[in-house]
Amino acid sequence: MNEEPMKRESLIIAIVAAAAMIVAGVDAWLAVAILLIWLATLWLARPAPMFEPQDRRRRDLTTDMVSKMIQPLESPIVVMRGERVEAANAAARDVLGQHIIGQDARVALRHPDAIALVADDVDRSVNIKGLTTAKSLWKLSIFQLDDRLRLLEMADLTAQADISRAHTDFVANASHELRTPLASIMGYIETLGSPKAGGDVATRTKFLDTMGREARRMNSLVEDLMSLSRVEAEKHDTPQDEVDLAAIADHAARDVNAVHGRDRVHFSKTAKNTMIKGDRGQLDQVIRNLIDNGMKYGAADKPIAVTVTQSQRGSLQLSVADEGPGIAAEHIPLLTRRFYRTDPGRSRASGGTGLGLAIVKHIVERHKGQMDIKSVVGTGTTVEISFPPS
């Protein structure tokens, strides 16, 4: 019902009633007083403006619509009214807690840089380290939606930063590893260029042998880098071919023994069914890399045992064990890092590149396997790899 006709009708009734009172003999001042009281009562009893409930409904509808819009988004999104959390999608609740709806955003975020961003009225972005964990990196961006609501978007840059840092470290390490033999070769070439050194047969032979050794080391490093690159490129492609793990291990052991001219590598198996889904070439590379490590770092007069067994759960266990000096416990978690060496001088002298176990780790991950390195100082080292049954 329209408010204006009601006011007009009530006013007419009030005036007519006052006039009737005067005609009936009531004092005029009393009739006027009653008329004023009546009009004041009508004014005080006027209904609230119709636009307020509509505005409230419109405000609630906007919050509800925004809440529904942000729910499917993968990035954490928080909608705030002032500094209070009005809505948050599932991703944001997973990061900040399921209880953040209705909470002060400063309490939910906790980080000083994030609190400063929320307190600022300007649309901007900021990168924050340590928002969720000590090594995490997040990009927080805040936008004003209207005069009441603001939207906070959170982007997790931790993985991207880790990859960038890993690439930087990889390039630095690879450059260092290549620079060392290259500098040695260049130095010997310059020395051989002098009449005195180049004219001496014994010196020339010694220098050429060293140059050849450094060149072979550099070639091995390049081959391992290329191999690691190929393995990483195929890391997420699960092999589908059925291969015989025991047959691959037996063949690798025989080849190594033939090259070295003695039966130092001993192969055995107790599993009946040794078929798994795998890449034959990569599995052969895994076994040869592990045997090669045993040959380099194990005791020269002790055998290397390669075995294939089956666990109670049906998985196949590949084990390569040496009887060398062993590895201290603090080194074991770091062994699969690129270019990591427990003894850099000994590793380079034996021709190691520091990439063998990194390659093994990536191949095992591609085959959905698990690798475990066990070592006792003075006793030896055993690498066990568990492959799921085919």
GROMACS .gro file of C-alpha atoms in nm:
model
  390
    1MET     CA    1   0.000   0.000   0.000
    2ASN     CA    2   0.125   0.348  -0.088
    3GLU     CA    3   0.225   0.559   0.209
    4GLU     CA    4   0.119   0.900   0.061
    5PRO     CA    5  -0.263   0.830   0.031
    6MET     CA    6  -0.262   0.699   0.389
    7LYS     CA    7  -0.106   1.022   0.514
    8ARG     CA    8  -0.355   1.232   0.318
    9GLU     CA    9  -0.660   1.038   0.443
   10SER     CA   10  -0.539   1.046   0.805
   11LEU     CA   11  -0.482   1.424   0.781
   12ILE     CA   12  -0.834   1.481   0.644
   13ILE     CA   13  -0.988   1.270   0.924
   14ALA     CA   14  -0.788   1.462   1.186
   15ILE     CA   15  -0.903   1.804   1.054
   16VAL     CA   16  -1.268   1.693   1.027
   17ALA     CA   17  -1.259   1.554   1.380
   18ALA     CA   18  -1.115   1.883   1.515
   19ALA     CA   19  -1.382   2.084   1.334
   20ALA     CA   20  -1.656   1.858   1.475
   21MET     CA   21  -1.523   1.911   1.827
   22ILE     CA   22  -1.539   2.289   1.787
   23VAL     CA   23  -1.895   2.269   1.648
   24ALA     CA   24  -1.987   2.053   1.948
   25GLY     CA   25  -1.875   2.330   2.181
   26VAL     CA   26  -1.527   2.214   2.276
   27ASP     CA   27  -1.283   2.499   2.330
   28ALA     CA   28  -1.090   2.578   2.014
   29TRP     CA   29  -0.749   2.557   2.187
   30LEU     CA   30  -0.831   2.209   2.315
   31ALA     CA   31  -0.941   2.095   1.966
   32VAL     CA   32  -0.621   2.234   1.815
   33ALA     CA   33  -0.411   2.063   2.083
   34ILE     CA   34  -0.581   1.729   2.017
   35LEU     CA   35  -0.527   1.783   1.642
   36LEU     CA   36  -0.153   1.842   1.694
   37ILE     CA   37  -0.122   1.534   1.916
   38TRP     CA   38  -0.301   1.327   1.653
   39LEU     CA   39  -0.074   1.455   1.376
   40ALA     CA   40   0.235   1.389   1.589
   41THR     CA   41   0.115   1.036   1.655
   42LEU     CA   42   0.066   0.978   1.283
   43TRP     CA   43   0.418   1.106   1.213
   44LEU     CA   44   0.582   0.888   1.479
   45ALA     CA   45   0.389   0.581   1.364
   46ARG     CA   46   0.491   0.619   0.999
   47PRO     CA   47   0.623   0.290   0.843
   48ALA     CA   48   0.995   0.245   0.778
   49PRO     CA   49   1.110   0.337   0.426
   50MET     CA   50   1.051   0.052   0.186
   51PHE     CA   51   1.402   0.077   0.038
   52GLU     CA   52   1.579  -0.040   0.360
   53PRO     CA   53   1.456  -0.401   0.359
   54GLN     CA   54   1.517  -0.412  -0.014
   55ASP     CA   55   1.869  -0.281   0.035
   56ARG     CA   56   1.930  -0.541   0.308
   57ARG     CA   57   1.801  -0.817   0.083
   58ARG     CA   58   2.016  -0.686  -0.201
   59ARG     CA   59   2.322  -0.682   0.027
   60ASP     CA   60   2.263  -1.040   0.146
   61LEU     CA   61   2.203  -1.154  -0.208
   62THR     CA   62   2.536  -1.004  -0.322
   63THR     CA   63   2.730  -1.186  -0.047
   64ASP     CA   64   2.551  -1.512  -0.124
   65MET     CA   65   2.618  -1.478  -0.496
   66VAL     CA   66   2.987  -1.404  -0.443
   67SER     CA   67   3.017  -1.699  -0.203
   68LYS     CA   68   2.866  -1.934  -0.462
   69MET     CA   69   3.088  -1.795  -0.737
   70ILE     CA   70   3.415  -1.853  -0.550
   71GLN     CA   71   3.342  -2.209  -0.430
   72PRO     CA   72   3.448  -2.392  -0.751
   73LEU     CA   73   3.775  -2.199  -0.785
   74GLU     CA   74   4.097  -2.390  -0.713
   75SER     CA   75   4.285  -2.089  -0.576
   76PRO     CA   76   4.209  -1.992  -0.214
   77ILE     CA   77   3.965  -1.697  -0.219
   78VAL     CA   78   3.844  -1.498   0.081
   79VAL     CA   79   3.569  -1.233   0.070
   80MET     CA   80   3.577  -0.974   0.348
   81ARG     CA   81   3.340  -0.708   0.476
   82GLY     CA   82   3.581  -0.460   0.625
   83GLU     CA   83   3.835  -0.681   0.799
   84ARG     CA   84   3.593  -0.964   0.879
   85VAL     CA   85   3.573  -1.280   0.668
   86GLU     CA   86   3.233  -1.287   0.500
   87ALA     CA   87   3.292  -1.592   0.276
   88ALA     CA   88   3.574  -1.832   0.181
   89ASN     CA   89   3.593  -2.116  -0.067
   90ALA     CA   90   3.704  -2.470   0.023
   91ALA     CA   91   4.063  -2.406  -0.089
   92ALA     CA   92   4.092  -2.107   0.146
   93ARG     CA   93   3.944  -2.300   0.437
   94ASP     CA   94   4.193  -2.582   0.377
   95VAL     CA   95   4.480  -2.332   0.402
   96LEU     CA   96   4.355  -2.102   0.679
   97GLY     CA   97   4.117  -2.331   0.870
   98GLN     CA   98   3.754  -2.436   0.847
   99HIS     CA   99   3.654  -2.186   1.120
  100ILE     CA  100   3.752  -1.861   0.944
  101ILE     CA  101   3.400  -1.760   0.832
  102GLY     CA  102   3.300  -1.465   1.052
  103GLN     CA  103   3.653  -1.437   1.193
  104ASP     CA  104   3.872  -1.129   1.180
  105ALA     CA  105   4.091  -1.170   0.871
  106ARG     CA  106   4.394  -1.049   1.061
  107VAL     CA  107   4.355  -1.335   1.308
  108ALA     CA  108   4.303  -1.586   1.025
  109LEU     CA  109   4.613  -1.475   0.829
  110ARG     CA  110   4.843  -1.414   1.130
  111HIS     CA  111   5.140  -1.296   0.918
  112PRO     CA  112   5.242  -0.927   0.962
  113ASP     CA  113   5.272  -0.864   0.586
  114ALA     CA  114   4.930  -1.021   0.523
  115ILE     CA  115   4.775  -0.815   0.804
  116ALA     CA  116   4.922  -0.498   0.654
  117LEU     CA  117   4.774  -0.589   0.316
  118VAL     CA  118   4.426  -0.638   0.466
  119ALA     CA  119   4.447  -0.310   0.658
  120ASP     CA  120   4.537  -0.117   0.340
  121ASP     CA  121   4.249   0.027   0.135
  122VAL     CA  122   4.443   0.010  -0.192
  123ASP     CA  123   4.413  -0.277  -0.443
  124ARG     CA  124   4.758  -0.437  -0.456
  125SER     CA  125   4.956  -0.762  -0.438
  126VAL     CA  126   5.239  -0.880  -0.216
  127ASN     CA  127   5.462  -1.190  -0.201
  128ILE     CA  128   5.483  -1.336   0.149
  129LYS     CA  129   5.736  -1.593   0.272
  130GLY     CA  130   5.643  -1.824   0.556
  131LEU     CA  131   5.266  -1.768   0.549
  132THR     CA  132   5.174  -2.133   0.602
  133THR     CA  133   5.510  -2.307   0.655
  134ALA     CA  134   5.861  -2.180   0.707
  135LYS     CA  135   5.961  -2.236   0.341
  136SER     CA  136   5.628  -2.147   0.178
  137LEU     CA  137   5.588  -1.856  -0.065
  138TRP     CA  138   5.245  -1.705  -0.134
  139LYS     CA  139   5.122  -1.420  -0.351
  140LEU     CA  140   4.828  -1.238  -0.190
  141SER     CA  141   4.620  -0.995  -0.398
  142ILE     CA  142   4.333  -0.783  -0.267
  143PHE     CA  143   4.058  -0.618  -0.475
  144GLN     CA  144   3.764  -0.392  -0.383
  145LEU     CA  145   3.441  -0.548  -0.518
  146ASP     CA  146   3.209  -0.265  -0.413
  147ASP     CA  147   3.178  -0.015  -0.127
  148ARG     CA  148   3.131  -0.301   0.123
  149LEU     CA  149   3.308  -0.617   0.001
  150ARG     CA  150   3.674  -0.693  -0.074
  151LEU     CA  151   3.822  -1.008  -0.229
  152LEU     CA  152   4.152  -1.164  -0.121
  153GLU     CA  153   4.312  -1.408  -0.366
  154MET     CA  154   4.593  -1.640  -0.254
  155ALA     CA  155   4.836  -1.806  -0.498
  156ASP     CA  156   5.082  -2.071  -0.376
  157LEU     CA  157   5.420  -2.004  -0.540
  158THR     CA  158   5.614  -2.251  -0.323
  159ALA     CA  159   5.650  -2.524  -0.590
  160GLN     CA  160   5.738  -2.268  -0.856
  161ALA     CA  161   6.005  -2.116  -0.631
  162ASP     CA  162   6.143  -2.462  -0.547
  163ILE     CA  163   6.166  -2.550  -0.917
  164SER     CA  164   6.335  -2.221  -0.998
  165ARG     CA  165   6.582  -2.268  -0.713
  166ALA     CA  166   6.649  -2.628  -0.819
  167HIS     CA  167   6.715  -2.520  -1.179
  168THR     CA  168   6.951  -2.247  -1.060
  169ASP     CA  169   7.139  -2.490  -0.836
  170PHE     CA  170   7.148  -2.749  -1.113
  171VAL     CA  171   7.296  -2.508  -1.368
  172ALA     CA  172   7.550  -2.382  -1.115
  173ASN     CA  173   7.656  -2.734  -1.016
  174ALA     CA  174   7.668  -2.861  -1.374
  175SER     CA  175   7.874  -2.562  -1.481
  176HIS     CA  176   8.117  -2.622  -1.195
  177GLU     CA  177   8.148  -2.992  -1.270
  178LEU     CA  178   8.216  -2.925  -1.640
  179ARG     CA  179   8.449  -2.633  -1.576
  180THR     CA  180   8.690  -2.837  -1.362
  181PRO     CA  181   8.793  -3.100  -1.623
  182LEU     CA  182   8.774  -2.843  -1.902
  183ALA     CA  183   9.014  -2.611  -1.719
  184SER     CA  184   9.248  -2.905  -1.660
  185ILE     CA  185   9.246  -3.002  -2.028
  186MET     CA  186   9.306  -2.642  -2.140
  187GLY     CA  187   9.592  -2.606  -1.894
  188TYR     CA  188   9.766  -2.920  -2.020
  189ILE     CA  189   9.716  -2.815  -2.382
  190GLU     CA  190   9.886  -2.482  -2.312
  191THR     CA  191  10.170  -2.662  -2.132
  192LEU     CA  192  10.219  -2.907  -2.417
  193GLY     CA  193  10.241  -2.611  -2.651
  194SER     CA  194  10.571  -2.506  -2.498
  195PRO     CA  195  10.883  -2.657  -2.661
  196LYS     CA  196  11.024  -2.782  -2.332
  197ALA     CA  197  10.719  -2.976  -2.209
  198GLY     CA  198  10.595  -3.080  -2.551
  199GLY     CA  199  10.934  -3.211  -2.652
  200ASP     CA  200  10.972  -3.442  -2.354
  201VAL     CA  201  10.815  -3.781  -2.434
  202ALA     CA  202  10.751  -3.883  -2.071
  203THR     CA  203  10.592  -3.548  -1.982
  204ARG     CA  204  10.384  -3.546  -2.299
  205THR     CA  205  10.258  -3.900  -2.233
  206LYS     CA  206  10.169  -3.816  -1.874
  207PHE     CA  207   9.983  -3.501  -1.973
  208LEU     CA  208   9.798  -3.675  -2.256
  209ASP     CA  209   9.687  -3.952  -2.019
  210THR     CA  210   9.553  -3.692  -1.775
  211MET     CA  211   9.378  -3.505  -2.056
  212GLY     CA  212   9.219  -3.830  -2.175
  213ARG     CA  213   9.097  -3.910  -1.824
  214GLU     CA  214   8.948  -3.562  -1.781
  215ALA     CA  215   8.785  -3.581  -2.124
  216ARG     CA  216   8.629  -3.916  -2.037
  217ARG     CA  217   8.505  -3.773  -1.708
  218MET     CA  218   8.350  -3.478  -1.890
  219ASN     CA  219   8.191  -3.714  -2.142
  220SER     CA  220   8.045  -3.927  -1.861
  221LEU     CA  221   7.903  -3.615  -1.700
  222VAL     CA  222   7.739  -3.503  -2.025
  223GLU     CA  223   7.593  -3.851  -2.080
  224ASP     CA  224   7.453  -3.858  -1.725
  225LEU     CA  225   7.306  -3.511  -1.768
  226MET     CA  226   7.135  -3.618  -2.088
  227SER     CA  227   7.015  -3.939  -1.923
  228LEU     CA  228   6.875  -3.749  -1.626
  229SER     CA  229   6.698  -3.509  -1.862
  230ARG     CA  230   6.535  -3.798  -2.051
  231VAL     CA  231   6.430  -3.971  -1.728
  232GLU     CA  232   6.273  -3.653  -1.590
  233ALA     CA  233   6.086  -3.596  -1.919
  234GLU     CA  234   5.930  -3.945  -1.893
  235LYS     CA  235   5.881  -3.938  -1.518
  236HIS     CA  236   5.500  -3.916  -1.531
  237ASP     CA  237   5.453  -4.177  -1.805
  238THR     CA  238   5.389  -4.506  -1.628
  239PRO     CA  239   5.547  -4.801  -1.818
  240GLN     CA  240   5.301  -5.057  -1.956
  241ASP     CA  241   5.534  -5.330  -2.088
  242GLU     CA  242   5.567  -5.661  -1.901
  243VAL     CA  243   5.935  -5.728  -1.828
  244ASP     CA  244   6.125  -5.988  -1.626
  245LEU     CA  245   6.312  -5.804  -1.348
  246ALA     CA  246   6.522  -6.108  -1.255
  247ALA     CA  247   6.631  -6.165  -1.615
  248ILE     CA  248   6.737  -5.799  -1.648
  249ALA     CA  249   6.935  -5.814  -1.323
  250ASP     CA  250   7.102  -6.143  -1.418
  251HIS     CA  251   7.201  -6.007  -1.760
  252ALA     CA  252   7.348  -5.688  -1.607
  253ALA     CA  253   7.549  -5.887  -1.351
  254ARG     CA  254   7.692  -6.116  -1.622
  255ASP     CA  255   7.790  -5.817  -1.838
  256VAL     CA  256   7.973  -5.644  -1.553
  257ASN     CA  257   8.159  -5.963  -1.465
  258ALA     CA  258   8.259  -6.011  -1.828
  259VAL     CA  259   8.393  -5.654  -1.854
  260HIS     CA  260   8.598  -5.686  -1.535
  261GLY     CA  261   8.713  -6.038  -1.608
  262ARG     CA  262   8.601  -6.193  -1.279
  263ASP     CA  263   8.284  -6.304  -1.102
  264ARG     CA  264   8.262  -6.027  -0.846
  265VAL     CA  265   7.887  -5.965  -0.891
  266HIS     CA  266   7.671  -6.250  -0.758
  267PHE     CA  267   7.307  -6.274  -0.867
  268SER     CA  268   7.034  -6.477  -0.696
  269LYS     CA  269   6.656  -6.486  -0.679
  270THR     CA  270   6.394  -6.646  -0.456
  271ALA     CA  271   6.083  -6.497  -0.616
  272LYS     CA  272   5.893  -6.728  -0.853
  273ASN     CA  273   5.712  -6.464  -1.053
  274THR     CA  274   5.949  -6.177  -1.135
  275MET     CA  275   5.740  -6.004  -1.400
  276ILE     CA  276   5.659  -5.633  -1.352
  277LYS     CA  277   5.538  -5.347  -1.567
  278GLY     CA  278   5.850  -5.154  -1.656
  279ASP     CA  279   6.087  -4.994  -1.902
  280ARG     CA  280   6.355  -5.254  -1.979
  281GLY     CA  281   6.623  -4.998  -2.066
  282GLN     CA  282   6.566  -4.788  -1.755
  283LEU     CA  283   6.556  -5.088  -1.520
  284ASP     CA  284   6.883  -5.210  -1.670
  285GLN     CA  285   7.026  -4.862  -1.608
  286VAL     CA  286   6.914  -4.873  -1.244
  287ILE     CA  287   7.080  -5.208  -1.180
  288ARG     CA  288   7.403  -5.113  -1.360
  289ASN     CA  289   7.424  -4.780  -1.172
  290LEU     CA  290   7.386  -4.956  -0.838
  291ILE     CA  291   7.640  -5.225  -0.930
  292ASP     CA  292   7.878  -4.954  -1.054
  293ASN     CA  293   7.849  -4.774  -0.717
  294GLY     CA  294   7.927  -5.101  -0.541
  295MET     CA  295   8.231  -5.155  -0.762
  296LYS     CA  296   8.361  -4.801  -0.700
  297TYR     CA  297   8.295  -4.761  -0.330
  298GLY     CA  298   8.280  -5.120  -0.200
  299ALA     CA  299   8.581  -5.322  -0.090
  300ALA     CA  300   8.774  -5.433  -0.399
  301ASP     CA  301   8.816  -5.791  -0.273
  302LYS     CA  302   8.454  -5.836  -0.162
  303PRO     CA  303   8.156  -5.950  -0.374
  304ILE     CA  304   7.850  -5.747  -0.470
  305ALA     CA  305   7.521  -5.927  -0.413
  306VAL     CA  306   7.227  -5.865  -0.645
  307THR     CA  307   6.906  -6.038  -0.536
  308VAL     CA  308   6.540  -6.040  -0.638
  309THR     CA  309   6.294  -6.152  -0.372
  310GLN     CA  310   5.921  -6.123  -0.311
  311SER     CA  311   5.759  -5.966  -0.004
  312GLN     CA  312   5.455  -6.104   0.176
  313ARG     CA  313   5.243  -5.836   0.010
  314GLY     CA  314   5.348  -5.953  -0.334
  315SER     CA  315   5.584  -5.672  -0.430
  316LEU     CA  316   5.922  -5.753  -0.586
  317GLN     CA  317   6.235  -5.650  -0.398
  318LEU     CA  318   6.555  -5.569  -0.586
  319SER     CA  319   6.859  -5.549  -0.359
  320VAL     CA  320   7.219  -5.451  -0.439
  321ALA     CA  321   7.460  -5.487  -0.147
  322ASP     CA  322   7.835  -5.431  -0.109
  323GLU     CA  323   8.074  -5.496   0.178
  324GLY     CA  324   8.254  -5.164   0.167
  325PRO     CA  325   8.335  -4.903   0.433
  326GLY     CA  326   7.971  -4.795   0.457
  327ILE     CA  327   7.816  -4.447   0.470
  328ALA     CA  328   7.761  -4.230   0.778
  329ALA     CA  329   7.394  -4.185   0.871
  330GLU     CA  330   7.390  -3.808   0.814
  331HIS     CA  331   7.474  -3.854   0.445
  332ILE     CA  332   7.204  -4.110   0.359
  333PRO     CA  333   6.905  -3.867   0.317
  334LEU     CA  334   7.117  -3.655   0.078
  335LEU     CA  335   7.255  -3.929  -0.147
  336THR     CA  336   6.991  -3.890  -0.422
  337ARG     CA  337   7.056  -3.518  -0.465
  338ARG     CA  338   7.223  -3.418  -0.787
  339PHE     CA  339   7.602  -3.389  -0.758
  340TYR     CA  340   7.601  -3.486  -0.390
  341ARG     CA  341   7.908  -3.681  -0.282
  342THR     CA  342   8.012  -3.805   0.059
  343ASP     CA  343   8.377  -3.788  -0.049
  344PRO     CA  344   8.417  -3.557  -0.354
  345GLY     CA  345   8.787  -3.634  -0.407
  346ARG     CA  346   8.740  -4.011  -0.404
  347SER     CA  347   8.430  -3.988  -0.621
  348ARG     CA  348   8.603  -3.782  -0.891
  349ALA     CA  349   8.908  -4.009  -0.880
  350SER     CA  350   8.687  -4.312  -0.946
  351GLY     CA  351   8.502  -4.136  -1.230
  352GLY     CA  352   8.179  -4.063  -1.044
  353THR     CA  353   7.959  -3.777  -1.163
  354GLY     CA  354   7.733  -3.746  -0.858
  355LEU     CA  355   7.425  -3.811  -1.072
  356GLY     CA  356   7.391  -4.191  -1.056
  357LEU     CA  357   7.157  -4.215  -0.759
  358ALA     CA  358   6.956  -3.912  -0.877
  359ILE     CA  359   6.889  -4.098  -1.202
  360VAL     CA  360   6.799  -4.415  -1.008
  361LYS     CA  361   6.555  -4.222  -0.787
  362HIS     CA  362   6.367  -4.074  -1.085
  363ILE     CA  363   6.343  -4.410  -1.262
  364VAL     CA  364   6.213  -4.577  -0.946
  365GLU     CA  365   5.951  -4.303  -0.905
  366ARG     CA  366   5.840  -4.353  -1.265
  367HIS     CA  367   5.788  -4.723  -1.189
  368LYS     CA  368   5.588  -4.638  -0.873
  369GLY     CA  369   5.857  -4.803  -0.662
  370GLN     CA  370   6.015  -4.722  -0.327
  371MET     CA  371   6.390  -4.697  -0.268
  372ASP     CA  372   6.559  -4.745   0.069
  373ILE     CA  373   6.932  -4.704   0.138
  374LYS     CA  374   7.073  -4.884   0.440
  375SER     CA  375   7.434  -4.859   0.547
  376VAL     CA  376   7.650  -4.951   0.845
  377VAL     CA  377   7.992  -4.791   0.874
  378GLY     CA  378   8.257  -5.061   0.847
  379THR     CA  379   8.011  -5.322   0.720
  380GLY     CA  380   7.868  -5.210   0.387
  381THR     CA  381   7.576  -5.052   0.204
  382THR     CA  382   7.252  -5.204   0.071
  383VAL     CA  383   7.011  -5.036  -0.170
  384GLU     CA  384   6.665  -5.194  -0.170
  385ILE     CA  385   6.399  -5.109  -0.429
  386SER     CA  386   6.043  -5.232  -0.396
  387PHE     CA  387   5.832  -5.259  -0.714
  388PRO     CA  388   5.454  -5.309  -0.706
  389PRO     CA  389   5.331  -5.641  -0.849
  390SER     CA  390   5.219  -5.634  -1.212
   0.00000   0.00000   0.00000
